[in-house]
Amino acid sequence: MKGSRWFIVFIVAFLFIMFAIEYHLPKNFVWKPTFGHHDEQPFGCAVFDSVLSSSLPQGYTFSRKSLYQLEQEDTTQRRGILVISDNLRLSDVDVNALLKMAERGDKIMLVSTLFGRYLEDTLQFRSYYSYFSPMALKKYATSFLKKDSLHWIGDSTVYPRQTFYFYPQLCSSYFWGDSLPERVLAQRVFESNEFRYETEVDSLTTDSLVYMPVAMSRRWGKGEVILVSTPLIFTNYGMLDGKNATYIFRLLSQMGKLPIVRTEGYMKETAQVQQSPFRYLLAHQPLRWALYLTMITIILFMIFTAKRRQRVIPVVHEPANKSLEFTELIGTLYFQKKDHADLVRKKFSYLAEELRREIQVDIEEVVDDERSFHRIARKTGMDAGEIAKFIREVRPVIYGGRVIDVEQMKVYIDKMNEIINHI
């Protein structure tokens, strides 16, 4: 039991040390875009949703419903619908539901790099898709190259024109076409030699610079459809990237005073799953390794303790011979009581028993004395007369109750010992 206790203490201490080491190691960020409500990585939306929930006075809620499901809800309150995804390929059912909500007075903001051909044909725009590479972003950031600029050109009576700076990998998608929606909110500046399309659009090209929209809106019925081609900015990273959060709030302000509902209905299923406690542990490297080590330790403990354990065999010591001590104790008691005759009586009974067992002679039968004395003499080699004299002399002590002193007791006992030793 003591060994098991020390084993458990060692395992607990080992796990604690490993957890502390893993906890203080540098954190490795995952730069994969998920836009997940619970994802605290750079391109998740945990911080983004938290800031908006506490910052928007009109209200900010979270949903997993599709546009069709939101349109089917029987509500008279107008809302702002926010959809964030890196690949938003809307079906005709979704687009029709979107336009119905906009017609009723809702404002829908779609933030993605792709929108689907049906929506593009309906609203008469095209979008340029650029593949996002986390390695390219890291390489560009570590090279200390200058950032690209996004110009806010919305209503100047509400917000002054301002330039925001982002890494090109975060704002590489844009809108283009012969006829764009009526209102451009923000545009990105390209050098003419890096522009992807040889499309000339009025008021968007000046000498060596090309200005392509990255955020624009289109009135539809009583509401409005807002299109944004930079979803990576609508993440934790974009919200915490210096003063660039202002750009996000300017875009969201296009919703007016409507309560905003962000839906994850068009994200990957893995990003929508509510995180369980184990998923939370697995999402953090120190907790993940602590869980792995705990499971490995439990398995090893079960394997080694499954073996049959033999009970500890106690050490059995040979019993000590206490006969001499007992005899001395009894003799001391008789000596203290001065009952010498009784001690001789006990010794005589022992002598008689030894003679009966060894030579089949009963000295307690007086009628057989002559035969018994001669048999004892032949067996012991002692004189028969001497034996007869001793036994007849001791019988009055045994049977008659004659009182003797200690010296006589010693003489009688020594004589009986002599007979026993010669048998």
mmCIF file of N, CA, C and O in Angstrom, residues 47-142:
data_model
loop_
_atom_site.group_PDB
_atom_site.id
_atom_site.type_symbol
_atom_site.label_atom_id
_atom_site.label_comp_id
_atom_site.label_asym_id
_atom_site.label_seq_id
_atom_site.Cartn_x
_atom_site.Cartn_y
_atom_site.Cartn_z
ATOM 1 N N VAL A 47 -13.512 36.443 -30.392
ATOM 2 C CA VAL A 47 -13.292 37.825 -29.944
ATOM 3 C C VAL A 47 -14.182 38.781 -30.728
ATOM 4 O O VAL A 47 -14.759 39.727 -30.169
ATOM 5 N N PHE A 48 -14.302 38.541 -32.014
ATOM 6 C CA PHE A 48 -15.138 39.384 -32.877
ATOM 7 C C PHE A 48 -16.573 39.434 -32.355
ATOM 8 O O PHE A 48 -17.151 40.519 -32.163
ATOM 9 N N ASP A 49 -17.170 38.270 -32.083
ATOM 10 C CA ASP A 49 -18.545 38.227 -31.589
ATOM 11 C C ASP A 49 -18.662 38.843 -30.201
ATOM 12 O O ASP A 49 -19.652 39.512 -29.888
ATOM 13 N N SER A 50 -17.653 38.609 -29.362
ATOM 14 C CA SER A 50 -17.700 39.149 -28.003
ATOM 15 C C SER A 50 -17.673 40.679 -28.010
ATOM 16 O O SER A 50 -18.437 41.324 -27.280
ATOM 17 N N VAL A 51 -16.810 41.258 -28.852
ATOM 18 C CA VAL A 51 -16.719 42.721 -28.919
ATOM 19 C C VAL A 51 -18.012 43.319 -29.453
ATOM 20 O O VAL A 51 -18.533 44.301 -28.914
ATOM 21 N N LEU A 52 -18.562 42.708 -30.499
ATOM 22 C CA LEU A 52 -19.793 43.249 -31.066
ATOM 23 C C LEU A 52 -20.968 43.095 -30.107
ATOM 24 O O LEU A 52 -21.848 43.958 -30.038
ATOM 25 N N SER A 53 -21.011 41.997 -29.358
ATOM 26 C CA SER A 53 -22.106 41.794 -28.407
ATOM 27 C C SER A 53 -22.133 42.876 -27.340
ATOM 28 O O SER A 53 -23.199 43.283 -26.875
ATOM 29 N N SER A 54 -20.934 43.337 -26.950
ATOM 30 C CA SER A 54 -20.862 44.352 -25.898
ATOM 31 C C SER A 54 -20.808 45.775 -26.444
ATOM 32 O O SER A 54 -20.896 46.735 -25.671
ATOM 33 N N SER A 55 -20.670 45.935 -27.778
ATOM 34 C CA SER A 55 -20.482 47.270 -28.349
ATOM 35 C C SER A 55 -21.698 47.812 -29.083
ATOM 36 O O SER A 55 -21.873 49.025 -29.165
ATOM 37 N N LEU A 56 -22.511 46.924 -29.651
ATOM 38 C CA LEU A 56 -23.642 47.389 -30.458
ATOM 39 C C LEU A 56 -24.861 47.602 -29.577
ATOM 40 O O LEU A 56 -25.421 46.637 -29.035
ATOM 41 N N PRO A 57 -25.296 48.831 -29.390
ATOM 42 C CA PRO A 57 -26.427 49.102 -28.483
ATOM 43 C C PRO A 57 -27.739 48.515 -28.982
ATOM 44 O O PRO A 57 -28.625 48.192 -28.192
ATOM 45 N N GLN A 58 -27.884 48.356 -30.288
ATOM 46 C CA GLN A 58 -29.128 47.842 -30.832
ATOM 47 C C GLN A 58 -29.257 46.325 -30.681
ATOM 48 O O GLN A 58 -30.317 45.761 -30.919
ATOM 49 N N GLY A 59 -28.161 45.651 -30.319
ATOM 50 C CA GLY A 59 -28.210 44.207 -30.071
ATOM 51 C C GLY A 59 -27.472 43.403 -31.120
ATOM 52 O O GLY A 59 -27.484 43.740 -32.308
ATOM 53 N N TYR A 60 -26.809 42.343 -30.668
ATOM 54 C CA TYR A 60 -26.061 41.464 -31.568
ATOM 55 C C TYR A 60 -26.272 40.035 -31.074
ATOM 56 O O TYR A 60 -25.950 39.703 -29.940
ATOM 57 N N THR A 61 -26.847 39.194 -31.915
ATOM 58 C CA THR A 61 -27.131 37.811 -31.537
ATOM 59 C C THR A 61 -26.493 36.857 -32.540
ATOM 60 O O THR A 61 -26.044 37.260 -33.612
ATOM 61 N N PHE A 62 -26.514 35.598 -32.182
ATOM 62 C CA PHE A 62 -25.832 34.568 -32.963
ATOM 63 C C PHE A 62 -26.843 33.484 -33.317
ATOM 64 O O PHE A 62 -27.698 33.109 -32.512
ATOM 65 N N SER A 63 -26.761 32.966 -34.554
ATOM 66 C CA SER A 63 -27.702 31.957 -35.020
ATOM 67 C C SER A 63 -26.986 30.974 -35.944
ATOM 68 O O SER A 63 -25.907 31.278 -36.464
ATOM 69 N N ARG A 64 -27.604 29.795 -36.143
ATOM 70 C CA ARG A 64 -27.080 28.817 -37.096
ATOM 71 C C ARG A 64 -28.098 28.518 -38.198
ATOM 72 O O ARG A 64 -27.980 27.527 -38.904
ATOM 73 N N LYS A 65 -29.079 29.361 -38.334
ATOM 74 C CA LYS A 65 -30.119 29.153 -39.338
ATOM 75 C C LYS A 65 -29.660 29.646 -40.713
ATOM 76 O O LYS A 65 -28.824 30.544 -40.827
ATOM 77 N N SER A 66 -30.250 29.065 -41.743
ATOM 78 C CA SER A 66 -29.976 29.511 -43.108
ATOM 79 C C SER A 66 -30.823 30.752 -43.406
ATOM 80 O O SER A 66 -31.727 31.122 -42.647
ATOM 81 N N LEU A 67 -30.546 31.389 -44.545
ATOM 82 C CA LEU A 67 -31.326 32.560 -44.948
ATOM 83 C C LEU A 67 -32.790 32.199 -45.170
ATOM 84 O O LEU A 67 -33.698 32.986 -44.861
ATOM 85 N N TYR A 68 -33.025 31.016 -45.699
ATOM 86 C CA TYR A 68 -34.401 30.582 -45.906
ATOM 87 C C TYR A 68 -35.130 30.440 -44.568
ATOM 88 O O TYR A 68 -36.293 30.855 -44.427
ATOM 89 N N GLN A 69 -34.485 29.849 -43.580
ATOM 90 C CA GLN A 69 -35.108 29.699 -42.263
ATOM 91 C C GLN A 69 -35.341 31.050 -41.598
ATOM 92 O O GLN A 69 -36.371 31.256 -40.948
ATOM 93 N N LEU A 70 -34.391 31.964 -41.755
ATOM 94 C CA LEU A 70 -34.585 33.297 -41.187
ATOM 95 C C LEU A 70 -35.726 34.028 -41.869
ATOM 96 O O LEU A 70 -36.483 34.773 -41.235
ATOM 97 N N GLU A 71 -35.873 33.812 -43.176
ATOM 98 C CA GLU A 71 -36.946 34.481 -43.906
ATOM 99 C C GLU A 71 -38.316 33.929 -43.499
ATOM 100 O O GLU A 71 -39.325 34.650 -43.493
ATOM 101 N N GLN A 72 -38.360 32.646 -43.122
ATOM 102 C CA GLN A 72 -39.618 32.021 -42.742
ATOM 103 C C GLN A 72 -40.079 32.428 -41.350
ATOM 104 O O GLN A 72 -41.236 32.187 -40.994
ATOM 105 N N GLU A 73 -39.203 33.007 -40.553
ATOM 106 C CA GLU A 73 -39.603 33.428 -39.220
ATOM 107 C C GLU A 73 -40.622 34.557 -39.314
ATOM 108 O O GLU A 73 -40.425 35.542 -40.034
ATOM 109 N N ASP A 74 -41.708 34.409 -38.577
ATOM 110 C CA ASP A 74 -42.781 35.403 -38.609
ATOM 111 C C ASP A 74 -42.452 36.514 -37.627
ATOM 112 O O ASP A 74 -42.712 36.410 -36.434
ATOM 113 N N THR A 75 -41.828 37.544 -38.114
ATOM 114 C CA THR A 75 -41.441 38.657 -37.254
ATOM 115 C C THR A 75 -41.709 39.978 -37.962
ATOM 116 O O THR A 75 -41.518 40.093 -39.178
ATOM 117 N N THR A 76 -42.181 40.935 -37.220
ATOM 118 C CA THR A 76 -42.437 42.267 -37.774
ATOM 119 C C THR A 76 -41.264 43.207 -37.541
ATOM 120 O O THR A 76 -41.207 44.290 -38.119
ATOM 121 N N GLN A 77 -40.333 42.772 -36.698
ATOM 122 C CA GLN A 77 -39.173 43.605 -36.406
ATOM 123 C C GLN A 77 -38.124 43.431 -37.499
ATOM 124 O O GLN A 77 -37.758 42.319 -37.856
ATOM 125 N N ARG A 78 -37.661 44.517 -38.026
ATOM 126 C CA ARG A 78 -36.636 44.476 -39.063
ATOM 127 C C ARG A 78 -35.279 44.196 -38.430
ATOM 128 O O ARG A 78 -34.981 44.631 -37.315
ATOM 129 N N ARG A 79 -34.445 43.471 -39.154
ATOM 130 C CA ARG A 79 -33.155 43.033 -38.629
ATOM 131 C C ARG A 79 -32.050 43.264 -39.641
ATOM 132 O O ARG A 79 -32.302 43.427 -40.829
ATOM 133 N N GLY A 80 -30.843 43.236 -39.131
ATOM 134 C CA GLY A 80 -29.677 43.198 -39.994
ATOM 135 C C GLY A 80 -29.103 41.792 -39.937
ATOM 136 O O GLY A 80 -28.844 41.251 -38.860
ATOM 137 N N ILE A 81 -28.911 41.157 -41.072
ATOM 138 C CA ILE A 81 -28.411 39.779 -41.155
ATOM 139 C C ILE A 81 -26.957 39.829 -41.614
ATOM 140 O O ILE A 81 -26.653 40.418 -42.656
ATOM 141 N N LEU A 82 -26.083 39.206 -40.858
ATOM 142 C CA LEU A 82 -24.646 39.170 -41.181
ATOM 143 C C LEU A 82 -24.236 37.735 -41.455
ATOM 144 O O LEU A 82 -24.441 36.849 -40.609
ATOM 145 N N VAL A 83 -23.658 37.501 -42.615
ATOM 146 C CA VAL A 83 -23.156 36.179 -43.000
ATOM 147 C C VAL A 83 -21.684 36.327 -43.352
ATOM 148 O O VAL A 83 -21.330 37.131 -44.214
ATOM 149 N N ILE A 84 -20.827 35.532 -42.667
ATOM 150 C CA ILE A 84 -19.382 35.574 -42.905
ATOM 151 C C ILE A 84 -18.919 34.183 -43.306
ATOM 152 O O ILE A 84 -19.177 33.204 -42.593
ATOM 153 N N SER A 85 -18.257 34.089 -44.438
ATOM 154 C CA SER A 85 -17.739 32.806 -44.913
ATOM 155 C C SER A 85 -16.664 33.079 -45.952
ATOM 156 O O SER A 85 -16.630 34.160 -46.559
ATOM 157 N N ASP A 86 -15.797 32.114 -46.168
ATOM 158 C CA ASP A 86 -14.769 32.291 -47.193
ATOM 159 C C ASP A 86 -15.222 31.772 -48.549
ATOM 160 O O ASP A 86 -14.564 32.010 -49.564
ATOM 161 N N ASN A 87 -16.345 31.070 -48.584
ATOM 162 C CA ASN A 87 -16.844 30.523 -49.855
ATOM 163 C C ASN A 87 -18.362 30.416 -49.764
ATOM 164 O O ASN A 87 -18.914 29.366 -49.460
ATOM 165 N N LEU A 88 -19.045 31.506 -50.017
ATOM 166 C CA LEU A 88 -20.493 31.594 -49.833
ATOM 167 C C LEU A 88 -21.182 31.364 -51.173
ATOM 168 O O LEU A 88 -21.505 32.304 -51.898
ATOM 169 N N ARG A 89 -21.406 30.129 -51.507
ATOM 170 C CA ARG A 89 -22.067 29.793 -52.774
ATOM 171 C C ARG A 89 -23.564 29.609 -52.490
ATOM 172 O O ARG A 89 -24.014 28.526 -52.130
ATOM 173 N N LEU A 90 -24.322 30.689 -52.638
ATOM 174 C CA LEU A 90 -25.743 30.674 -52.313
ATOM 175 C C LEU A 90 -26.542 30.034 -53.440
ATOM 176 O O LEU A 90 -26.312 30.306 -54.625
ATOM 177 N N SER A 91 -27.502 29.208 -53.044
ATOM 178 C CA SER A 91 -28.412 28.613 -54.027
ATOM 179 C C SER A 91 -29.501 29.609 -54.391
ATOM 180 O O SER A 91 -29.641 30.670 -53.768
ATOM 181 N N ASP A 92 -30.290 29.269 -55.385
ATOM 182 C CA ASP A 92 -31.364 30.167 -55.777
ATOM 183 C C ASP A 92 -32.401 30.313 -54.676
ATOM 184 O O ASP A 92 -33.020 31.375 -54.519
ATOM 185 N N VAL A 93 -32.619 29.255 -53.863
ATOM 186 C CA VAL A 93 -33.560 29.341 -52.740
ATOM 187 C C VAL A 93 -33.056 30.356 -51.716
ATOM 188 O O VAL A 93 -33.815 31.191 -51.207
ATOM 189 N N ASP A 94 -31.773 30.299 -51.406
ATOM 190 C CA ASP A 94 -31.197 31.232 -50.442
ATOM 191 C C ASP A 94 -31.249 32.666 -50.973
ATOM 192 O O ASP A 94 -31.555 33.605 -50.231
ATOM 193 N N VAL A 95 -30.943 32.835 -52.255
ATOM 194 C CA VAL A 95 -30.942 34.182 -52.829
ATOM 195 C C VAL A 95 -32.352 34.761 -52.823
ATOM 196 O O VAL A 95 -32.561 35.938 -52.480
ATOM 197 N N ASN A 96 -33.347 33.947 -53.166
ATOM 198 C CA ASN A 96 -34.725 34.434 -53.167
ATOM 199 C C ASN A 96 -35.171 34.815 -51.758
ATOM 200 O O ASN A 96 -35.861 35.823 -51.559
ATOM 201 N N ALA A 97 -34.761 34.004 -50.752
ATOM 202 C CA ALA A 97 -35.108 34.335 -49.374
ATOM 203 C C ALA A 97 -34.416 35.613 -48.946
ATOM 204 O O ALA A 97 -35.006 36.461 -48.262
ATOM 205 N N LEU A 98 -33.163 35.780 -49.362
ATOM 206 C CA LEU A 98 -32.402 37.003 -49.051
ATOM 207 C C LEU A 98 -33.100 38.237 -49.628
ATOM 208 O O LEU A 98 -33.273 39.251 -48.944
ATOM 209 N N LEU A 99 -33.514 38.155 -50.886
ATOM 210 C CA LEU A 99 -34.143 39.302 -51.536
ATOM 211 C C LEU A 99 -35.514 39.614 -50.931
ATOM 212 O O LEU A 99 -35.923 40.780 -50.868
ATOM 213 N N LYS A 100 -36.230 38.573 -50.481
ATOM 214 C CA LYS A 100 -37.521 38.806 -49.827
ATOM 215 C C LYS A 100 -37.333 39.570 -48.518
ATOM 216 O O LYS A 100 -38.101 40.489 -48.203
ATOM 217 N N MET A 101 -36.317 39.180 -47.744
ATOM 218 C CA MET A 101 -36.064 39.893 -46.484
ATOM 219 C C MET A 101 -35.656 41.331 -46.762
ATOM 220 O O MET A 101 -36.089 42.258 -46.059
ATOM 221 N N ALA A 102 -34.812 41.539 -47.778
ATOM 222 C CA ALA A 102 -34.402 42.902 -48.122
ATOM 223 C C ALA A 102 -35.605 43.725 -48.600
ATOM 224 O O ALA A 102 -35.728 44.915 -48.288
ATOM 225 N N GLU A 103 -36.500 43.084 -49.326
ATOM 226 C CA GLU A 103 -37.671 43.792 -49.825
ATOM 227 C C GLU A 103 -38.574 44.248 -48.686
ATOM 228 O O GLU A 103 -39.233 45.287 -48.779
ATOM 229 N N ARG A 104 -38.598 43.470 -47.597
ATOM 230 C CA ARG A 104 -39.424 43.826 -46.440
ATOM 231 C C ARG A 104 -38.796 44.919 -45.595
ATOM 232 O O ARG A 104 -39.419 45.438 -44.696
ATOM 233 N N GLY A 105 -37.503 45.190 -45.809
ATOM 234 C CA GLY A 105 -36.847 46.232 -45.035
ATOM 235 C C GLY A 105 -35.653 45.760 -44.245
ATOM 236 O O GLY A 105 -34.992 46.561 -43.563
ATOM 237 N N ASP A 106 -35.300 44.458 -44.314
ATOM 238 C CA ASP A 106 -34.104 43.959 -43.642
ATOM 239 C C ASP A 106 -32.858 44.368 -44.419
ATOM 240 O O ASP A 106 -32.913 44.607 -45.635
ATOM 241 N N LYS A 107 -31.737 44.429 -43.706
ATOM 242 C CA LYS A 107 -30.453 44.726 -44.341
ATOM 243 C C LYS A 107 -29.558 43.501 -44.187
ATOM 244 O O LYS A 107 -29.313 43.041 -43.068
ATOM 245 N N ILE A 108 -29.084 42.996 -45.293
ATOM 246 C CA ILE A 108 -28.291 41.763 -45.296
ATOM 247 C C ILE A 108 -26.881 42.098 -45.740
ATOM 248 O O ILE A 108 -26.682 42.663 -46.820
ATOM 249 N N MET A 109 -25.910 41.725 -44.901
ATOM 250 C CA MET A 109 -24.509 41.928 -45.245
ATOM 251 C C MET A 109 -23.872 40.560 -45.478
ATOM 252 O O MET A 109 -23.835 39.719 -44.580
ATOM 253 N N LEU A 110 -23.382 40.347 -46.685
ATOM 254 C CA LEU A 110 -22.716 39.107 -47.072
ATOM 255 C C LEU A 110 -21.226 39.377 -47.177
ATOM 256 O O LEU A 110 -20.802 40.201 -47.980
ATOM 257 N N VAL A 111 -20.444 38.681 -46.369
ATOM 258 C CA VAL A 111 -18.993 38.881 -46.331
ATOM 259 C C VAL A 111 -18.349 37.577 -46.794
ATOM 260 O O VAL A 111 -18.370 36.568 -46.078
ATOM 261 N N SER A 112 -17.787 37.580 -47.990
ATOM 262 C CA SER A 112 -17.201 36.363 -48.540
ATOM 263 C C SER A 112 -16.329 36.727 -49.731
ATOM 264 O O SER A 112 -16.366 37.862 -50.235
ATOM 265 N N THR A 113 -15.569 35.733 -50.194
ATOM 266 C CA THR A 113 -14.783 35.921 -51.419
ATOM 267 C C THR A 113 -15.518 35.390 -52.646
ATOM 268 O O THR A 113 -15.198 35.749 -53.773
ATOM 269 N N LEU A 114 -16.503 34.493 -52.417
ATOM 270 C CA LEU A 114 -17.334 33.964 -53.491
ATOM 271 C C LEU A 114 -18.793 34.051 -53.059
ATOM 272 O O LEU A 114 -19.106 33.841 -51.874
ATOM 273 N N PHE A 115 -19.687 34.305 -54.011
ATOM 274 C CA PHE A 115 -21.094 34.511 -53.667
ATOM 275 C C PHE A 115 -22.041 33.628 -54.478
ATOM 276 O O PHE A 115 -23.229 33.592 -54.190
ATOM 277 N N GLY A 116 -21.567 32.955 -55.452
ATOM 278 C CA GLY A 116 -22.452 32.132 -56.276
ATOM 279 C C GLY A 116 -22.949 32.902 -57.488
ATOM 280 O O GLY A 116 -23.236 34.102 -57.434
ATOM 281 N N ARG A 117 -23.068 32.192 -58.601
ATOM 282 C CA ARG A 117 -23.402 32.846 -59.857
ATOM 283 C C ARG A 117 -24.829 33.419 -59.856
ATOM 284 O O ARG A 117 -25.094 34.456 -60.447
ATOM 285 N N TYR A 118 -25.757 32.775 -59.156
ATOM 286 C CA TYR A 118 -27.146 33.258 -59.179
ATOM 287 C C TYR A 118 -27.252 34.640 -58.548
ATOM 288 O O TYR A 118 -27.926 35.531 -59.076
ATOM 289 N N LEU A 119 -26.575 34.852 -57.409
ATOM 290 C CA LEU A 119 -26.602 36.163 -56.764
ATOM 291 C C LEU A 119 -25.872 37.191 -57.626
ATOM 292 O O LEU A 119 -26.322 38.345 -57.743
ATOM 293 N N GLU A 120 -24.754 36.790 -58.222
ATOM 294 C CA GLU A 120 -24.000 37.719 -59.067
ATOM 295 C C GLU A 120 -24.834 38.162 -60.270
ATOM 296 O O GLU A 120 -24.834 39.347 -60.639
ATOM 297 N N ASP A 121 -25.559 37.230 -60.867
ATOM 298 C CA ASP A 121 -26.391 37.601 -62.021
ATOM 299 C C ASP A 121 -27.557 38.480 -61.589
ATOM 300 O O ASP A 121 -27.963 39.404 -62.327
ATOM 301 N N THR A 122 -28.102 38.218 -60.424
ATOM 302 C CA THR A 122 -29.258 38.995 -59.971
ATOM 303 C C THR A 122 -28.874 40.430 -59.650
ATOM 304 O O THR A 122 -29.567 41.379 -60.028
ATOM 305 N N LEU A 123 -27.757 40.606 -58.951
ATOM 306 C CA LEU A 123 -27.329 41.946 -58.552
ATOM 307 C C LEU A 123 -26.346 42.556 -59.551
ATOM 308 O O LEU A 123 -25.848 43.667 -59.329
ATOM 309 N N GLN A 124 -25.991 41.814 -60.592
ATOM 310 C CA GLN A 124 -25.160 42.319 -61.686
ATOM 311 C C GLN A 124 -23.770 42.770 -61.199
ATOM 312 O O GLN A 124 -23.407 43.940 -61.263
ATOM 313 N N PHE A 125 -23.012 41.815 -60.689
ATOM 314 C CA PHE A 125 -21.626 42.085 -60.312
ATOM 315 C C PHE A 125 -20.823 40.804 -60.506
ATOM 316 O O PHE A 125 -21.382 39.716 -60.703
ATOM 317 N N ARG A 126 -19.530 40.955 -60.463
ATOM 318 C CA ARG A 126 -18.628 39.812 -60.504
ATOM 319 C C ARG A 126 -17.599 39.984 -59.386
ATOM 320 O O ARG A 126 -17.259 41.102 -58.995
ATOM 321 N N SER A 127 -17.084 38.857 -58.884
ATOM 322 C CA SER A 127 -16.086 38.909 -57.804
ATOM 323 C C SER A 127 -14.854 38.128 -58.220
ATOM 324 O O SER A 127 -14.947 37.073 -58.864
ATOM 325 N N TYR A 128 -13.732 38.668 -57.867
ATOM 326 C CA TYR A 128 -12.457 37.990 -58.129
ATOM 327 C C TYR A 128 -12.059 37.237 -56.871
ATOM 328 O O TYR A 128 -11.951 37.801 -55.778
ATOM 329 N N TYR A 129 -11.840 35.924 -57.018
ATOM 330 C CA TYR A 129 -11.490 35.066 -55.890
ATOM 331 C C TYR A 129 -9.986 34.860 -55.848
ATOM 332 O O TYR A 129 -9.360 34.573 -56.871
ATOM 333 N N SER A 130 -9.403 35.006 -54.672
ATOM 334 C CA SER A 130 -7.969 34.780 -54.476
ATOM 335 C C SER A 130 -7.787 33.780 -53.352
ATOM 336 O O SER A 130 -8.331 33.950 -52.251
ATOM 337 N N TYR A 131 -7.029 32.734 -53.633
ATOM 338 C CA TYR A 131 -6.804 31.688 -52.637
ATOM 339 C C TYR A 131 -5.937 32.222 -51.497
ATOM 340 O O TYR A 131 -4.914 32.880 -51.742
ATOM 341 N N PHE A 132 -6.349 31.949 -50.265
ATOM 342 C CA PHE A 132 -5.593 32.409 -49.100
ATOM 343 C C PHE A 132 -4.600 31.346 -48.666
ATOM 344 O O PHE A 132 -4.957 30.181 -48.471
ATOM 345 N N SER A 133 -3.348 31.765 -48.495
ATOM 346 C CA SER A 133 -2.290 30.869 -48.042
ATOM 347 C C SER A 133 -1.713 31.390 -46.725
ATOM 348 O O SER A 133 -1.113 32.477 -46.695
ATOM 349 N N PRO A 134 -1.885 30.672 -45.624
ATOM 350 C CA PRO A 134 -1.303 31.122 -44.359
ATOM 351 C C PRO A 134 0.213 31.281 -44.431
ATOM 352 O O PRO A 134 0.774 32.203 -43.828
ATOM 353 N N MET A 135 0.888 30.393 -45.198
ATOM 354 C CA MET A 135 2.347 30.494 -45.325
ATOM 355 C C MET A 135 2.741 31.778 -46.045
ATOM 356 O O MET A 135 3.730 32.432 -45.674
ATOM 357 N N ALA A 136 1.967 32.147 -47.052
ATOM 358 C CA ALA A 136 2.270 33.397 -47.768
ATOM 359 C C ALA A 136 2.084 34.599 -46.854
ATOM 360 O O ALA A 136 2.867 35.561 -46.899
ATOM 361 N N LEU A 137 1.062 34.563 -45.991
ATOM 362 C CA LEU A 137 0.839 35.663 -45.048
ATOM 363 C C LEU A 137 2.004 35.774 -44.060
ATOM 364 O O LEU A 137 2.507 36.875 -43.795
ATOM 365 N N LYS A 138 2.440 34.643 -43.503
ATOM 366 C CA LYS A 138 3.560 34.665 -42.559
ATOM 367 C C LYS A 138 4.840 35.182 -43.224
ATOM 368 O O LYS A 138 5.581 35.979 -42.640
ATOM 369 N N LYS A 139 5.084 34.702 -44.442
ATOM 370 C CA LYS A 139 6.297 35.133 -45.150
ATOM 371 C C LYS A 139 6.258 36.627 -45.438
ATOM 372 O O LYS A 139 7.253 37.333 -45.286
ATOM 373 N N TYR A 140 5.099 37.116 -45.846
ATOM 374 C CA TYR A 140 4.965 38.538 -46.159
ATOM 375 C C TYR A 140 5.116 39.385 -44.890
ATOM 376 O O TYR A 140 5.768 40.435 -44.896
ATOM 377 N N ALA A 141 4.523 38.940 -43.795
ATOM 378 C CA ALA A 141 4.583 39.713 -42.547
ATOM 379 C C ALA A 141 6.002 39.766 -41.997
ATOM 380 O O ALA A 141 6.439 40.797 -41.474
ATOM 381 N N THR A 142 6.727 38.647 -42.099
ATOM 382 C CA THR A 142 8.097 38.613 -41.578
ATOM 383 C C THR A 142 9.079 39.343 -42.486
ATOM 384 O O THR A 142 10.219 39.613 -42.076
#
